């Protein structure tokens, strides 16, 4: 029987094979915690689930036979604590992780009668996996690779995504053609895979009429590290959806718009997404805030209301902006204009994700369409005229035939 020990507070994870024990105990007989520089192994003395407690002296860790630190016959568990490189453990490097391997060994002391045995020796393989894309601790073992938190090369990025969804959020929208007055439904996400639980944020979203991010025409509808500023406009209802469906997903709606004076009616959208640890409280740099027109206040998706106060001041952590990918915004007529990043912040997990082009049309530019009832009326008109014409021909034919029958014959 194989099982994994998962502890959300630790990035590393443990693999344990208890198949030799054939354990029937309701609890896992061996629990492993892979810590920053140590491994902790807790063993239930009812190792085989039979009710017979093994003695602590019969247990050891690794090929070096390390003994438990402290134990008592009165206790039901025995605990081992060892450094990762101690007790004869081995290290192997995989593309994804550092793997430290050791084992829990059970060597029963022979009973008084050497002819019989009631238990057999057993070995429980144990592995601690430390993902190579995350640091365990700033004080941990110095790795030979570049930690994930200090690089954002293409192969090291978290897989961020941004999709346009149907109105009920049930599926991705197939069409990118919209009409003014409709609402765009965005769903941002990130795949965590083997990473520690994280919470996703939309730092900024900028619209341009061309794929060029440096276009002179730009509109930032999310700005200042997660403020949905578009929702403050009188003609907008844009908002973040609360609560989230999951910590690694964030949904928001934006009223359709297009660029004035642009005949193409195209809109390209680039959003800057980032994550923080799920157990980290939201702060002015990691938040999702919408403007509530009823209360005239900014409201967060999660966290305390004060994290959104900087949205009103148009200043959220400017002291750190020199290390952030975006330049400060310039407000013109209530619409923000800003340059998108040319380089990502090396201190956070983040990425730019683009959607588009979207084609936004208005009613007056919409091609005229006849209603089905108009088409049916025209069809019946044509059929009616055809029937009248046919009837006239029949009448003329009958009249001609009657005239011929009534003509007097010549005498012989």
Short mmCIF file of C-alpha atoms in Angstrom, two decimals, residues 76-340:
data_model
loop_
_atom_site.label_atom_id
_atom_site.label_comp_id
_atom_site.label_asym_id
_atom_site.label_seq_id
_atom_site.Cartn_x
_atom_site.Cartn_y
_atom_site.Cartn_z
CA UNK A 76 1.66 4.42 21.49
CA UNK A 77 3.98 6.12 19.00
CA UNK A 78 7.72 6.38 18.42
CA UNK A 79 9.25 9.42 16.72
CA UNK A 80 12.47 9.73 14.72
CA UNK A 81 14.00 13.11 13.79
CA UNK A 82 17.05 13.17 11.54
CA UNK A 83 18.79 15.59 9.21
CA UNK A 84 18.20 14.88 5.54
CA UNK A 85 21.75 13.63 5.01
CA UNK A 86 21.93 11.54 8.20
CA UNK A 87 21.17 7.87 8.98
CA UNK A 88 22.56 6.69 5.64
CA UNK A 89 20.00 8.48 3.49
CA UNK A 90 20.70 8.85 -0.21
CA UNK A 91 20.06 11.74 -2.57
CA UNK A 92 19.04 11.63 -6.21
CA UNK A 93 18.20 14.51 -8.51
CA UNK A 94 15.30 14.37 -10.97
CA UNK A 95 14.18 17.04 -13.46
CA UNK A 96 11.53 18.14 -10.98
CA UNK A 97 12.86 17.53 -7.48
CA UNK A 98 15.58 16.60 -5.05
CA UNK A 99 14.65 13.21 -3.59
CA UNK A 100 16.08 12.06 -0.24
CA UNK A 101 15.55 8.33 0.38
CA UNK A 102 15.72 6.45 3.66
CA UNK A 103 13.77 3.65 5.34
CA UNK A 104 12.10 2.63 8.56
CA UNK A 105 13.39 -0.75 9.66
CA UNK A 106 11.64 -3.24 11.93
CA UNK A 107 13.89 -5.99 13.29
CA UNK A 108 12.03 -8.03 15.89
CA UNK A 109 14.01 -9.41 18.82
CA UNK A 110 13.86 -13.23 18.77
CA UNK A 111 11.49 -14.65 21.40
CA UNK A 112 12.52 -17.05 24.14
CA UNK A 113 11.89 -20.00 21.84
CA UNK A 114 14.08 -19.55 18.73
CA UNK A 115 12.14 -22.19 16.84
CA UNK A 116 9.11 -20.04 16.31
CA UNK A 117 8.51 -16.49 15.04
CA UNK A 118 5.39 -14.42 15.26
CA UNK A 119 6.51 -11.44 13.24
CA UNK A 120 8.87 -10.92 10.34
CA UNK A 121 11.33 -8.11 9.71
CA UNK A 122 9.95 -5.31 7.58
CA UNK A 123 11.32 -2.34 5.70
CA UNK A 124 9.26 0.79 4.93
CA UNK A 125 10.85 2.87 2.14
CA UNK A 126 10.53 6.63 2.68
CA UNK A 127 11.17 9.47 0.25
CA UNK A 128 11.16 13.23 0.72
CA UNK A 129 10.61 15.18 -2.50
CA UNK A 130 11.73 18.81 -2.64
CA UNK A 131 10.46 20.50 -5.82
CA UNK A 132 13.28 22.16 -7.71
CA UNK A 133 11.10 25.14 -8.67
CA UNK A 134 10.60 26.46 -5.16
CA UNK A 135 12.83 27.40 -2.26
CA UNK A 136 12.18 25.47 0.95
CA UNK A 137 13.80 28.16 3.07
CA UNK A 138 16.25 30.99 2.71
CA UNK A 139 18.35 29.17 5.29
CA UNK A 140 18.09 25.75 3.70
CA UNK A 141 20.58 23.81 1.61
CA UNK A 142 22.04 25.99 -1.16
CA UNK A 143 20.82 24.45 -4.44
CA UNK A 144 22.88 24.22 -7.60
CA UNK A 145 19.88 25.23 -9.76
CA UNK A 146 18.23 28.63 -10.03
CA UNK A 147 15.24 28.68 -7.63
CA UNK A 148 11.82 29.35 -9.14
CA UNK A 149 11.31 32.48 -7.08
CA UNK A 150 14.34 34.11 -8.70
CA UNK A 151 13.65 33.32 -12.34
CA UNK A 152 10.79 33.54 -14.78
CA UNK A 153 12.21 31.86 -17.85
CA UNK A 154 9.59 30.36 -20.15
CA UNK A 155 10.11 26.82 -18.86
CA UNK A 156 9.85 27.97 -15.22
CA UNK A 157 6.59 29.92 -15.42
CA UNK A 158 3.43 28.80 -13.77
CA UNK A 159 0.80 28.06 -16.44
CA UNK A 160 -1.44 31.14 -16.22
CA UNK A 161 -4.58 31.43 -18.36
CA UNK A 162 -7.26 33.96 -19.27
CA UNK A 163 -10.50 32.98 -20.99
CA UNK A 164 -13.71 34.63 -22.14
CA UNK A 165 -16.62 32.70 -20.66
CA UNK A 166 -20.34 32.32 -21.37
CA UNK A 167 -22.72 34.46 -19.35
CA UNK A 168 -23.34 31.62 -16.86
CA UNK A 169 -19.60 30.76 -16.54
CA UNK A 170 -20.33 27.19 -17.60
CA UNK A 171 -17.96 27.08 -20.58
CA UNK A 172 -15.52 29.11 -22.60
CA UNK A 173 -17.24 31.45 -25.07
CA UNK A 174 -16.83 30.32 -28.69
CA UNK A 175 -17.31 33.73 -30.33
CA UNK A 176 -15.23 36.87 -29.84
CA UNK A 177 -17.82 39.14 -31.50
CA UNK A 178 -19.64 41.44 -29.10
CA UNK A 179 -22.06 44.34 -29.27
CA UNK A 180 -21.85 47.49 -27.20
CA UNK A 181 -24.08 47.03 -24.18
CA UNK A 182 -23.03 43.40 -23.62
CA UNK A 183 -20.81 42.26 -20.75
CA UNK A 184 -17.46 40.50 -21.07
CA UNK A 185 -17.00 37.58 -18.67
CA UNK A 186 -13.33 36.90 -17.92
CA UNK A 187 -11.94 33.95 -16.01
CA UNK A 188 -8.29 34.04 -14.97
CA UNK A 189 -6.65 30.89 -13.66
CA UNK A 190 -3.38 29.20 -12.84
CA UNK A 191 -2.53 25.50 -12.69
CA UNK A 192 -0.81 24.72 -9.40
CA UNK A 193 0.21 21.11 -10.12
CA UNK A 194 2.87 20.24 -7.50
CA UNK A 195 3.19 23.76 -6.14
CA UNK A 196 2.05 24.89 -2.73
CA UNK A 197 -1.54 26.25 -2.60
CA UNK A 198 -1.64 29.78 -3.99
CA UNK A 199 -4.16 32.56 -4.55
CA UNK A 200 -4.43 34.21 -7.96
CA UNK A 201 -4.68 37.96 -8.53
CA UNK A 202 -5.16 40.12 -11.62
CA UNK A 203 -2.63 42.90 -11.18
CA UNK A 204 -3.57 44.95 -14.28
CA UNK A 205 -5.57 44.60 -17.49
CA UNK A 206 -4.85 46.92 -20.41
CA UNK A 207 -6.79 47.16 -23.67
CA UNK A 208 -5.25 48.35 -26.96
CA UNK A 209 -6.66 48.65 -30.51
CA UNK A 210 -3.69 46.71 -31.91
CA UNK A 211 -1.53 43.80 -30.69
CA UNK A 212 1.25 46.32 -30.02
CA UNK A 213 1.43 46.77 -26.26
CA UNK A 214 3.14 50.10 -26.68
CA UNK A 215 0.22 51.52 -28.65
CA UNK A 216 -0.50 55.18 -27.93
CA UNK A 217 -4.16 54.29 -27.36
CA UNK A 218 -4.48 52.29 -24.17
CA UNK A 219 -7.14 51.76 -21.55
CA UNK A 220 -6.31 50.14 -18.20
CA UNK A 221 -9.58 48.85 -16.75
CA UNK A 222 -7.78 47.04 -13.90
CA UNK A 223 -4.97 49.05 -12.36
CA UNK A 224 -3.02 49.73 -9.16
CA UNK A 225 -2.39 46.06 -8.28
CA UNK A 226 -5.95 44.76 -8.52
CA UNK A 227 -8.30 47.78 -8.55
CA UNK A 228 -11.08 47.32 -11.13
CA UNK A 229 -11.15 51.05 -11.89
CA UNK A 230 -13.57 50.68 -14.81
CA UNK A 231 -16.35 50.03 -12.30
CA UNK A 232 -16.12 53.63 -11.08
CA UNK A 233 -17.34 55.06 -14.39
CA UNK A 234 -20.99 56.11 -14.46
CA UNK A 235 -21.81 53.89 -17.44
CA UNK A 236 -20.09 50.74 -16.16
CA UNK A 237 -21.04 47.83 -13.89
CA UNK A 238 -17.65 46.07 -14.02
CA UNK A 239 -16.83 43.99 -10.94
CA UNK A 240 -14.88 41.05 -9.55
CA UNK A 241 -17.07 38.02 -8.82
CA UNK A 242 -17.21 37.13 -5.13
CA UNK A 243 -16.71 34.59 -3.74
CA UNK A 244 -14.17 32.89 -5.94
CA UNK A 245 -14.89 29.42 -7.30
CA UNK A 246 -11.37 28.41 -6.17
CA UNK A 247 -8.28 30.13 -4.80
CA UNK A 248 -6.45 29.64 -8.12
CA UNK A 249 -9.32 31.16 -10.16
CA UNK A 250 -10.57 34.75 -10.31
CA UNK A 251 -13.60 35.85 -12.34
CA UNK A 252 -14.60 39.38 -13.31
CA UNK A 253 -16.99 41.16 -15.65
CA UNK A 254 -16.35 44.24 -17.77
CA UNK A 255 -18.87 46.20 -19.84
CA UNK A 256 -17.96 46.14 -23.54
CA UNK A 257 -16.19 49.17 -24.97
CA UNK A 258 -14.24 50.12 -28.06
CA UNK A 259 -11.78 52.82 -28.91
CA UNK A 260 -13.22 56.11 -30.14
CA UNK A 261 -12.16 57.02 -33.67
CA UNK A 262 -10.95 53.51 -34.42
CA UNK A 263 -12.79 52.11 -37.43
CA UNK A 264 -11.47 48.57 -36.97
CA UNK A 265 -13.64 48.03 -33.84
CA UNK A 266 -10.96 45.63 -32.57
CA UNK A 267 -9.81 45.36 -28.95
CA UNK A 268 -6.79 43.43 -27.68
CA UNK A 269 -6.55 42.77 -23.94
CA UNK A 270 -3.42 41.92 -21.95
CA UNK A 271 -3.68 41.14 -18.24
CA UNK A 272 -0.85 40.80 -15.78
CA UNK A 273 -1.54 37.83 -13.46
CA UNK A 274 0.32 36.88 -10.32
CA UNK A 275 -0.01 34.60 -7.30
CA UNK A 276 0.69 34.71 -3.60
CA UNK A 277 0.60 31.93 -1.02
CA UNK A 278 -2.99 30.97 -0.23
CA UNK A 279 -2.48 31.48 3.49
CA UNK A 280 -1.03 34.97 2.98
CA UNK A 281 -3.50 37.69 3.88
CA UNK A 282 -4.39 40.09 1.01
CA UNK A 283 -2.54 43.38 1.09
CA UNK A 284 -2.39 46.53 -1.10
CA UNK A 285 -0.17 44.71 -3.60
CA UNK A 286 -2.14 41.45 -3.63
CA UNK A 287 -5.86 42.12 -3.79
CA UNK A 288 -8.99 42.09 -5.96
CA UNK A 289 -11.10 45.22 -5.34
CA UNK A 290 -14.35 46.36 -6.96
CA UNK A 291 -16.11 49.70 -6.60
CA UNK A 292 -19.54 49.46 -4.96
CA UNK A 293 -21.64 52.35 -6.26
CA UNK A 294 -24.39 51.77 -3.71
CA UNK A 295 -22.03 52.39 -0.80
CA UNK A 296 -19.55 54.50 -2.77
CA UNK A 297 -16.76 52.33 -1.36
CA UNK A 298 -14.19 49.88 -2.62
CA UNK A 299 -14.81 46.25 -1.58
CA UNK A 300 -12.35 43.33 -1.68
CA UNK A 301 -13.12 39.79 -2.84
CA UNK A 302 -11.37 38.65 0.34
CA UNK A 303 -9.50 40.38 3.13
CA UNK A 304 -10.26 43.51 5.08
CA UNK A 305 -11.69 46.63 3.47
CA UNK A 306 -8.59 48.68 4.18
CA UNK A 307 -6.57 46.78 1.54
CA UNK A 308 -8.68 48.61 -1.06
CA UNK A 309 -8.21 52.11 0.35
CA UNK A 310 -5.29 52.74 -1.98
CA UNK A 311 -7.61 52.28 -4.98
CA UNK A 312 -9.31 55.56 -4.09
CA UNK A 313 -5.95 57.28 -3.63
CA UNK A 314 -4.64 55.89 -6.93
CA UNK A 315 -1.48 54.84 -5.11
CA UNK A 316 -0.86 51.23 -4.10
CA UNK A 317 2.66 50.47 -2.97
CA UNK A 318 4.36 53.03 -5.18
CA UNK A 319 7.48 52.70 -3.10
CA UNK A 320 7.98 49.30 -4.70
CA UNK A 321 6.97 50.27 -8.22
CA UNK A 322 10.59 50.61 -9.25
CA UNK A 323 10.83 46.83 -8.86
CA UNK A 324 7.49 46.14 -10.46
CA UNK A 325 6.88 45.61 -14.17
CA UNK A 326 4.44 48.47 -14.70
CA UNK A 327 5.09 52.18 -14.82
CA UNK A 328 2.80 54.54 -12.88
CA UNK A 329 -0.46 55.41 -14.62
CA UNK A 330 -1.58 58.72 -16.04
CA UNK A 331 -5.28 59.45 -15.76
CA UNK A 332 -7.01 61.28 -18.61
CA UNK A 333 -10.72 61.85 -18.46
CA UNK A 334 -11.20 59.07 -15.95
CA UNK A 335 -9.49 56.48 -18.16
CA UNK A 336 -6.07 55.16 -17.27
CA UNK A 337 -3.20 54.94 -19.72
CA UNK A 338 -0.14 52.95 -18.91
CA UNK A 339 2.70 51.08 -20.53
CA UNK A 340 2.73 47.29 -20.25
#
